[in-house]
mmCIF file of C-alpha atoms in Angstrom:
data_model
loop_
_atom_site.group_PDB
_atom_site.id
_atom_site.type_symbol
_atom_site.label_atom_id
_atom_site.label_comp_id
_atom_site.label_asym_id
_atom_site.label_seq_id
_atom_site.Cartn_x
_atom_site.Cartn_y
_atom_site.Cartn_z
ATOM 1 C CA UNK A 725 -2.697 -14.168 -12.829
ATOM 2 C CA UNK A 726 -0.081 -11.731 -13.974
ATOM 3 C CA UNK A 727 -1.762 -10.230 -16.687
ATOM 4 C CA UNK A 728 -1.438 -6.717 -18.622
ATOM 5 C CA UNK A 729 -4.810 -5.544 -18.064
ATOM 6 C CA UNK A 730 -5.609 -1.980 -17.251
ATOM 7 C CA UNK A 731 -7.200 -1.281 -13.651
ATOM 8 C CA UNK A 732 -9.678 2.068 -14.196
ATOM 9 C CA UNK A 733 -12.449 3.154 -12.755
ATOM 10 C CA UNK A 734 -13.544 5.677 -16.080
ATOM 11 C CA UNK A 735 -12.187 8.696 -14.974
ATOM 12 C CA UNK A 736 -12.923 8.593 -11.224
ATOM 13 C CA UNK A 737 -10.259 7.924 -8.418
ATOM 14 C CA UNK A 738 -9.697 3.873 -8.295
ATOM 15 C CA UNK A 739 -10.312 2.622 -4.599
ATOM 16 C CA UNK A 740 -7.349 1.228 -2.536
ATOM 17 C CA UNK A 741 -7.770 -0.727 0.610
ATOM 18 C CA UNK A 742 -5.515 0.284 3.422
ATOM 19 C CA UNK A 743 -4.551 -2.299 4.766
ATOM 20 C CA UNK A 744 -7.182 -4.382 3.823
ATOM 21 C CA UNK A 745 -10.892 -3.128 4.520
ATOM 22 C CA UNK A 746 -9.153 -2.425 7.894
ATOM 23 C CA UNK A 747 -12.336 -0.654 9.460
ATOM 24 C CA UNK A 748 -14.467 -3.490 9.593
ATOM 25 C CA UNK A 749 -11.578 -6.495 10.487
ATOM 26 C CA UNK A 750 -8.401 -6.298 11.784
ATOM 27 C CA UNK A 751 -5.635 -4.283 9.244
ATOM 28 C CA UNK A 752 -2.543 -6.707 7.643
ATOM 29 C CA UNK A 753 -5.453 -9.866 8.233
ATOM 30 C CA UNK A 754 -6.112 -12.310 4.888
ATOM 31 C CA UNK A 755 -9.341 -12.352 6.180
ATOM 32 C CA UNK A 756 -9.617 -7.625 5.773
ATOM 33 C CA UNK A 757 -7.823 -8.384 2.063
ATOM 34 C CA UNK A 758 -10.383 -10.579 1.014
ATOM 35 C CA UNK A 759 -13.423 -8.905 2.261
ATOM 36 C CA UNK A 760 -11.720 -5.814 0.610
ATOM 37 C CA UNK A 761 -11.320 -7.761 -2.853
ATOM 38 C CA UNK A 762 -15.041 -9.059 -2.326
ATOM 39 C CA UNK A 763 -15.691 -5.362 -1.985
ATOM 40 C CA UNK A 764 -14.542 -4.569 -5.491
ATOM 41 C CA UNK A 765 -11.432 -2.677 -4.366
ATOM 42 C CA UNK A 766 -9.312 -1.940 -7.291
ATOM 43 C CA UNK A 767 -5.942 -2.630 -4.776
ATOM 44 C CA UNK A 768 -4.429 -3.314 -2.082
ATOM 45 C CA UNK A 769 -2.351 -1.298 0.143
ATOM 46 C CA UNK A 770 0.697 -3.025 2.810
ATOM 47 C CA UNK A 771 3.280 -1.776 4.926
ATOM 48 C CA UNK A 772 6.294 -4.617 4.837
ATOM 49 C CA UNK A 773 8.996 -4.927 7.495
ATOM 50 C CA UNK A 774 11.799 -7.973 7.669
ATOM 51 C CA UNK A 775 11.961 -10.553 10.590
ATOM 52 C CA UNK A 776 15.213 -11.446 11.969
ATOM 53 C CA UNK A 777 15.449 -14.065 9.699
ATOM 54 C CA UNK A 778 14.720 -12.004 6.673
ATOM 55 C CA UNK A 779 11.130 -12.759 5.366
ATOM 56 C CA UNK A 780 8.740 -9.851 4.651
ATOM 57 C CA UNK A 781 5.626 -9.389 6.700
ATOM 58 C CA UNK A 782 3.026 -7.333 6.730
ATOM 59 C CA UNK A 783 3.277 -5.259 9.445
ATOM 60 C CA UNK A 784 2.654 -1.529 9.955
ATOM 61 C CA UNK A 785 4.725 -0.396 13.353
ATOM 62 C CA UNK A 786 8.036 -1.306 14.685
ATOM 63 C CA UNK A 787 7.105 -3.703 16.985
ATOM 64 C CA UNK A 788 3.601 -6.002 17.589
ATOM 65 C CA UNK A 789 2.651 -4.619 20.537
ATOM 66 C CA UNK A 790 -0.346 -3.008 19.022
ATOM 67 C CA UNK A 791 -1.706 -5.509 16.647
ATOM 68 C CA UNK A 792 -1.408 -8.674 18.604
ATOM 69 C CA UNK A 793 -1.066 -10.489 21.400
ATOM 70 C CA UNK A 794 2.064 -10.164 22.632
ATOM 71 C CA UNK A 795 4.922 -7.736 22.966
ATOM 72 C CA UNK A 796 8.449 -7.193 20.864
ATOM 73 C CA UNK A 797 10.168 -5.662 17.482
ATOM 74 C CA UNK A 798 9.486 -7.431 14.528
ATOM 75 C CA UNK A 799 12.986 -7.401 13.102
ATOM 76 C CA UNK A 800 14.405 -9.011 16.533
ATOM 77 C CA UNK A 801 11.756 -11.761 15.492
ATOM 78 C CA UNK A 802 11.622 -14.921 13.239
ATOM 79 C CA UNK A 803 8.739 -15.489 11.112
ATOM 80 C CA UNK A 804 8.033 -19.058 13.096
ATOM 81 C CA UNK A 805 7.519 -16.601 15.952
ATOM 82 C CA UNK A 806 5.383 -14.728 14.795
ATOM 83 C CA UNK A 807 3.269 -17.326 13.515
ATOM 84 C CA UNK A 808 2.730 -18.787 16.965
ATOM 85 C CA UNK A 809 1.001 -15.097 17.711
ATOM 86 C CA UNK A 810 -2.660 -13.797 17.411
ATOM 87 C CA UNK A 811 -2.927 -10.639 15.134
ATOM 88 C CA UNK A 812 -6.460 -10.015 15.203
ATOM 89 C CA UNK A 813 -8.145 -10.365 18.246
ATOM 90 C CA UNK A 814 -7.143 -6.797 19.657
ATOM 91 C CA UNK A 815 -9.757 -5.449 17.013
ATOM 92 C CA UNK A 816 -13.352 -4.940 17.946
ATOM 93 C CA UNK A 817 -14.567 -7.690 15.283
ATOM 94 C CA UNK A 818 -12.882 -10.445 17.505
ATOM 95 C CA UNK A 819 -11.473 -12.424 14.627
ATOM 96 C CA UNK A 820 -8.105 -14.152 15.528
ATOM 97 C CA UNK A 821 -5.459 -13.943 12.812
ATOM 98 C CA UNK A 822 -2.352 -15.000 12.269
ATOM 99 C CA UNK A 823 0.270 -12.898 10.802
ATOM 100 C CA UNK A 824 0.251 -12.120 6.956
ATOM 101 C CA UNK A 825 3.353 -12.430 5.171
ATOM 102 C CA UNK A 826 3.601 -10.774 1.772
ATOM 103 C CA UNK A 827 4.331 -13.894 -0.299
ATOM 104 C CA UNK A 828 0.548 -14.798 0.751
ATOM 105 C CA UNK A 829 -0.630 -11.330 0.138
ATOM 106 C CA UNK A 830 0.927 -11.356 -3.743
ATOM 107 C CA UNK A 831 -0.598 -14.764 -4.138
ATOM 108 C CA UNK A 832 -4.206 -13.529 -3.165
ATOM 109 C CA UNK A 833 -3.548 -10.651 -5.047
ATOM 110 C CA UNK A 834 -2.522 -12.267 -8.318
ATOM 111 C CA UNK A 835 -4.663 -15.322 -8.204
ATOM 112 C CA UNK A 836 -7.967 -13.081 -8.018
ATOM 113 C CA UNK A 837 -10.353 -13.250 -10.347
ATOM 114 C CA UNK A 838 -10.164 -9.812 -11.315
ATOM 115 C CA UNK A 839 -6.702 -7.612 -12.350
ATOM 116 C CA UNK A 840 -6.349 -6.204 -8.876
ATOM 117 C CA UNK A 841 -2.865 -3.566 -7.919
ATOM 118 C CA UNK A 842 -1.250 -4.314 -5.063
ATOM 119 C CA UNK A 843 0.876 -1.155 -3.632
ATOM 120 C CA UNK A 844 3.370 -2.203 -1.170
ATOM 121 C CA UNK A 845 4.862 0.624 1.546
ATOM 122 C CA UNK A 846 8.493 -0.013 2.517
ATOM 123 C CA UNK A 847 8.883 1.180 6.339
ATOM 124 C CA UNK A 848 12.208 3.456 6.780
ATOM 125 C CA UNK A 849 14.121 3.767 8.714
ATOM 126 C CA UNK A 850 14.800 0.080 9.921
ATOM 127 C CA UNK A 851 17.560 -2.289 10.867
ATOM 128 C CA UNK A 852 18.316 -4.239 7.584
ATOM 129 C CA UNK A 853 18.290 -1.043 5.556
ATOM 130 C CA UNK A 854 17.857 -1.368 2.011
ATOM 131 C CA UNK A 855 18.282 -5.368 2.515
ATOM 132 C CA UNK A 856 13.988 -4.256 2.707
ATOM 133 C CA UNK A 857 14.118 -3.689 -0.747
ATOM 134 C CA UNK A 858 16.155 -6.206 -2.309
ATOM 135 C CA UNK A 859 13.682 -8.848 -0.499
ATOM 136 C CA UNK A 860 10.690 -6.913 -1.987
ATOM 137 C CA UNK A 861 12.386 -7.195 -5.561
ATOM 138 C CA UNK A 862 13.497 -10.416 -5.330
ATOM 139 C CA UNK A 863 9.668 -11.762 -4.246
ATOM 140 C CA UNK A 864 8.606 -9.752 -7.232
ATOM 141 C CA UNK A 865 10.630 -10.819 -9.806
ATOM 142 C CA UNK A 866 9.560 -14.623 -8.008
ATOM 143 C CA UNK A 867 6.081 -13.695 -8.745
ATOM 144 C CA UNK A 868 6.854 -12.531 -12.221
ATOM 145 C CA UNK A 869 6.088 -8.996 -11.520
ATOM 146 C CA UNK A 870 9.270 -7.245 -11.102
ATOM 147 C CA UNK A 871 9.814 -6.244 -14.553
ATOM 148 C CA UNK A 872 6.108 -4.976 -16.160
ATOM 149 C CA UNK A 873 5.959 -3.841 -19.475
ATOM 150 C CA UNK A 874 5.071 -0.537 -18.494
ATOM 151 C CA UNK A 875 4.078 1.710 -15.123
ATOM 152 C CA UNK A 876 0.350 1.950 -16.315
ATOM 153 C CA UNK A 877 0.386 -1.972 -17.106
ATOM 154 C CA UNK A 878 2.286 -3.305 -13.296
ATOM 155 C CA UNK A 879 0.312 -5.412 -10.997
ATOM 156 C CA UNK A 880 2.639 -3.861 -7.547
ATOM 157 C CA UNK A 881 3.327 -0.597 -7.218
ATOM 158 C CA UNK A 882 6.227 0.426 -4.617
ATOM 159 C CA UNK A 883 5.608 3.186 -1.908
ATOM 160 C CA UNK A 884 7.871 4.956 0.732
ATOM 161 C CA UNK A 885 8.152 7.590 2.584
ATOM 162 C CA UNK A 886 12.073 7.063 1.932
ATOM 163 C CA UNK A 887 13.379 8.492 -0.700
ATOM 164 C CA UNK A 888 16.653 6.775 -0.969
ATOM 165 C CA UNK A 889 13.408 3.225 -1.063
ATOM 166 C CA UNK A 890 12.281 4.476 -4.275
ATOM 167 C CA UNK A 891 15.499 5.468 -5.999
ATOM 168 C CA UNK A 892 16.626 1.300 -5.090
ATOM 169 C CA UNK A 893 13.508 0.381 -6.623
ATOM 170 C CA UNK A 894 13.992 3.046 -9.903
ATOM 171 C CA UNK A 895 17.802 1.881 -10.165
ATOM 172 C CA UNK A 896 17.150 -1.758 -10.453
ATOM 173 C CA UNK A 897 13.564 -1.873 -11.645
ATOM 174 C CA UNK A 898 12.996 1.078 -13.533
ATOM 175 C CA UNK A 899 9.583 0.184 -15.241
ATOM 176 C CA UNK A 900 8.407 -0.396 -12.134
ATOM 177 C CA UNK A 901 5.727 2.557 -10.621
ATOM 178 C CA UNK A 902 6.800 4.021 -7.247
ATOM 179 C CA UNK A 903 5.161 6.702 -5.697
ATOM 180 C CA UNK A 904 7.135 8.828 -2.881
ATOM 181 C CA UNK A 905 4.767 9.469 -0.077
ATOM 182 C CA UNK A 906 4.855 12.777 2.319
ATOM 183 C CA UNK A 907 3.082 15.063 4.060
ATOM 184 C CA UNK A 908 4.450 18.039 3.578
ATOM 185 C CA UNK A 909 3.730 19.953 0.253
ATOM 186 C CA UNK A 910 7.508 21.117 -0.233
ATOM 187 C CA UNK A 911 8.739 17.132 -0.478
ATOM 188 C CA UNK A 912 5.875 16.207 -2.770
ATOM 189 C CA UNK A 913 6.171 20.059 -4.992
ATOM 190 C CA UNK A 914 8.303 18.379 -7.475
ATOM 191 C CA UNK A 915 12.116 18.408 -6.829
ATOM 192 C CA UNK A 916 12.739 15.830 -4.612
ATOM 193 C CA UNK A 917 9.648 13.161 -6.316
ATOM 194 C CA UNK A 918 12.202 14.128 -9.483
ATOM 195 C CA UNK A 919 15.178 13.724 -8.212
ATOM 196 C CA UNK A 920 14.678 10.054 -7.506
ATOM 197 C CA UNK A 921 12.409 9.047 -10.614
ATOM 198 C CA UNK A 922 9.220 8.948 -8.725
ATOM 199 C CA UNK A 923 5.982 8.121 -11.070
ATOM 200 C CA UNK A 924 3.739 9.154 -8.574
ATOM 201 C CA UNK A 925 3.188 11.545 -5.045
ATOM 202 C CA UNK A 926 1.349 10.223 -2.064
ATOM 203 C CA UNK A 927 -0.178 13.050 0.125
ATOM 204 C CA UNK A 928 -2.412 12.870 2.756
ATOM 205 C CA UNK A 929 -5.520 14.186 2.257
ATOM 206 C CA UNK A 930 -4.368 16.462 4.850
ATOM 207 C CA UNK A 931 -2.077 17.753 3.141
ATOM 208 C CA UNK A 932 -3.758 17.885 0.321
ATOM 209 C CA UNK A 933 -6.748 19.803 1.363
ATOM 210 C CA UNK A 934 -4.115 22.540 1.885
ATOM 211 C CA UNK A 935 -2.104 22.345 -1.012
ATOM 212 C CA UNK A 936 -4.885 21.412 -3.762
ATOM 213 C CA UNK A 937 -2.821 22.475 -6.929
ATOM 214 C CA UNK A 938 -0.608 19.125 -6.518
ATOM 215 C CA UNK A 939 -2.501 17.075 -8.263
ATOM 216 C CA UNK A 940 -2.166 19.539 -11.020
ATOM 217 C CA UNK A 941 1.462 20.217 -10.687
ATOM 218 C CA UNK A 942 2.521 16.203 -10.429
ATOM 219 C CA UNK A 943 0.263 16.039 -13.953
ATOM 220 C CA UNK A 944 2.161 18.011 -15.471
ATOM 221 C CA UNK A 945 5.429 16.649 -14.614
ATOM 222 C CA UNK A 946 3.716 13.079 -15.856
ATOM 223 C CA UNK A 947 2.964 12.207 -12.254
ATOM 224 C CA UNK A 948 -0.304 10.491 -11.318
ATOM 225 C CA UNK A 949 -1.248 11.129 -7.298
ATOM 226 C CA UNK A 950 -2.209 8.685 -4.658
ATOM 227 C CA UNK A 951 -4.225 10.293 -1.811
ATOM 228 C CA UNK A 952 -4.260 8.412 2.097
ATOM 229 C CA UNK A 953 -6.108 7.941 4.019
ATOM 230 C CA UNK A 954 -9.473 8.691 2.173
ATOM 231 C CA UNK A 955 -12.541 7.645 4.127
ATOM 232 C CA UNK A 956 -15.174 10.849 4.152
ATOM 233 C CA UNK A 957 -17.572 11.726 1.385
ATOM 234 C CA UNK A 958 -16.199 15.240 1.545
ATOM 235 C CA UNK A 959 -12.755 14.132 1.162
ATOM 236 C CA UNK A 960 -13.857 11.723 -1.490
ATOM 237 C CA UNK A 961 -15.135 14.337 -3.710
ATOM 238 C CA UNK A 962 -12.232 16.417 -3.280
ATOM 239 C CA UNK A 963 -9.795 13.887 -4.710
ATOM 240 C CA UNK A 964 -12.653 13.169 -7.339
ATOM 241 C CA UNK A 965 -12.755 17.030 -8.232
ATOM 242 C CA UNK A 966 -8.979 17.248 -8.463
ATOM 243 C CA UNK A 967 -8.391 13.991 -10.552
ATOM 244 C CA UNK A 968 -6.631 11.731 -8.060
ATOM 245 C CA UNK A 969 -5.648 8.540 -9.337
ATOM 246 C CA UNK A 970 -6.048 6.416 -6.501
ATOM 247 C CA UNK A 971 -7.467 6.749 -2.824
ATOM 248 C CA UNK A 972 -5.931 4.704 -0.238
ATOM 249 C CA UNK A 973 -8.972 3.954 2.520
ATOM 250 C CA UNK A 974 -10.205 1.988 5.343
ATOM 251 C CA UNK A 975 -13.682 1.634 4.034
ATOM 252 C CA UNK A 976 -13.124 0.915 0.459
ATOM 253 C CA UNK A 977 -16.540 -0.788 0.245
ATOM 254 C CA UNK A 978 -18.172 2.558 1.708
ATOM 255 C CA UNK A 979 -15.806 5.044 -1.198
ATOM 256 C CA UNK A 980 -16.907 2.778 -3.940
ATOM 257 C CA UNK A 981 -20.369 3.661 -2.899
ATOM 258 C CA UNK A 982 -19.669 7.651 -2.726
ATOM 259 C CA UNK A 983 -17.875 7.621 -5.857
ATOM 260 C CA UNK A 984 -20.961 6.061 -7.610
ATOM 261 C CA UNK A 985 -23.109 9.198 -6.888
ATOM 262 C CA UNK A 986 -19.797 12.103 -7.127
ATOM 263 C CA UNK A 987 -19.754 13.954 -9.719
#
């Protein structure tokens, strides 16, 4: 499925699962992204990261010690490698996993039944460099959505903390949405989410709780905002109140809920 169709939720932020519905299953799982989609989610959030033998994973830190059973850095790794590994059984829910690449992510994803966004985090800085980026675009393009008709229309959305990530992805797929991500209100105040053709900012809700006005400010440059890591009613009706675009969260099932009964 790799329709046009808007994703909205009439006015109110639209509900992004980070990394799945990551509270209740283990985060980068199939098994978190589906319960997430079977949530109602309106998208999905990923961190990627290459293997030694170049395929994208999802995988938020530097190495797998963390998420599964075993030690090492992903890019000194091979995909078959990490295949043999269990990436779920270090969460409290007990389910064993194996490890999610993002070619099976974008096929969930675009196969739902449902016009679902994915948003997929490129991890800087790393040992293949911008090779990160012309793997993402190339599995896009694959997919058939590398080159939407329009930022409000794409089914993936590109995220980094990097801003030399988002100007690759501007340069050679400039209908594409990318959102620069920070925590710090001077990276996210305008200049630098210009300088490399940014169509979004991604605070945290730390940061924005401090610096409320950037919602406003990234409006009026045309900029929509995309809030992490969202998962208290309070905070929930602060990015409701400011008119945040999206909220990335662990408990999208629970936010869907609160934003029901927000103002």
């Amino acid at each position: 499925m790799t329709g046009v169709e808007h994703i909205s939720r009439s006015g109110k932020p639209a509900v992004v699962a980070h990394r799945g519905a990551s509270a209740e299953l283990p985060e980068h799982t199939l098994a978190a992204y589906e319960l997430a989609l079977d949530q109602g989610a309106d998208g999905l959030e990923c961190d990627v990261r290459l293997t030694s033998d170049h395929e994208l994973v999802c995988i938020h830190d530097r190495t797998i010690d963390r998420t599964s059973n075993s030690a090492g850095v992903v890019s000194e790794m091979t995909l078959a490698e990490l295949r043999e590994l269990d990436f779920g059984s270090w969460h409290e829910s007990g389910k064993k996993s194996s490890v999610l690449t993002l070619r099976e992510l974008l096929t969930l994803t675009l196969d739902w039944r449902r016009p679902v966004r994915l948003f997929v985090e490129t991890k800087h800085p790393v040992r293949y460099g911008s090779l990160v980026e012309q793997k993402l675009l190339g599995l896009l393009h694959e997919f058939g959505v590398g080159m939407p008709p329009s930022a409000d229309h794409s089914r993936a959305v590109v995220i980094s903390f990097s801003s030399a990530g988002v100007w690759r992805i501007r340069r050679h797929a400039p209908m594409l949405p990318t959102i620069l991500l920070g925590d710090t209100a001077r990276l996210l105040g305008g200049s630098a989410a210009t300088a490399v053709g940014a169509t979004g900012i991604g605070p945290s809700v730390e940061t924005l709780r401090l610096y409320p006005d950037l919602v406003d400010r990234a409006a009026a440059a045309g900029r929509v905002t995309y809030c992490w890591t969202v998962d208290e009613l309070v905070d929930v009706q602060l990015c409701a109140d400011l008119g945040v675009r999206w909220v990335a969260t662990n408990r999208p099932a629970k936010v869907r809920d609160w934003l029901v009964t927000v103002d």
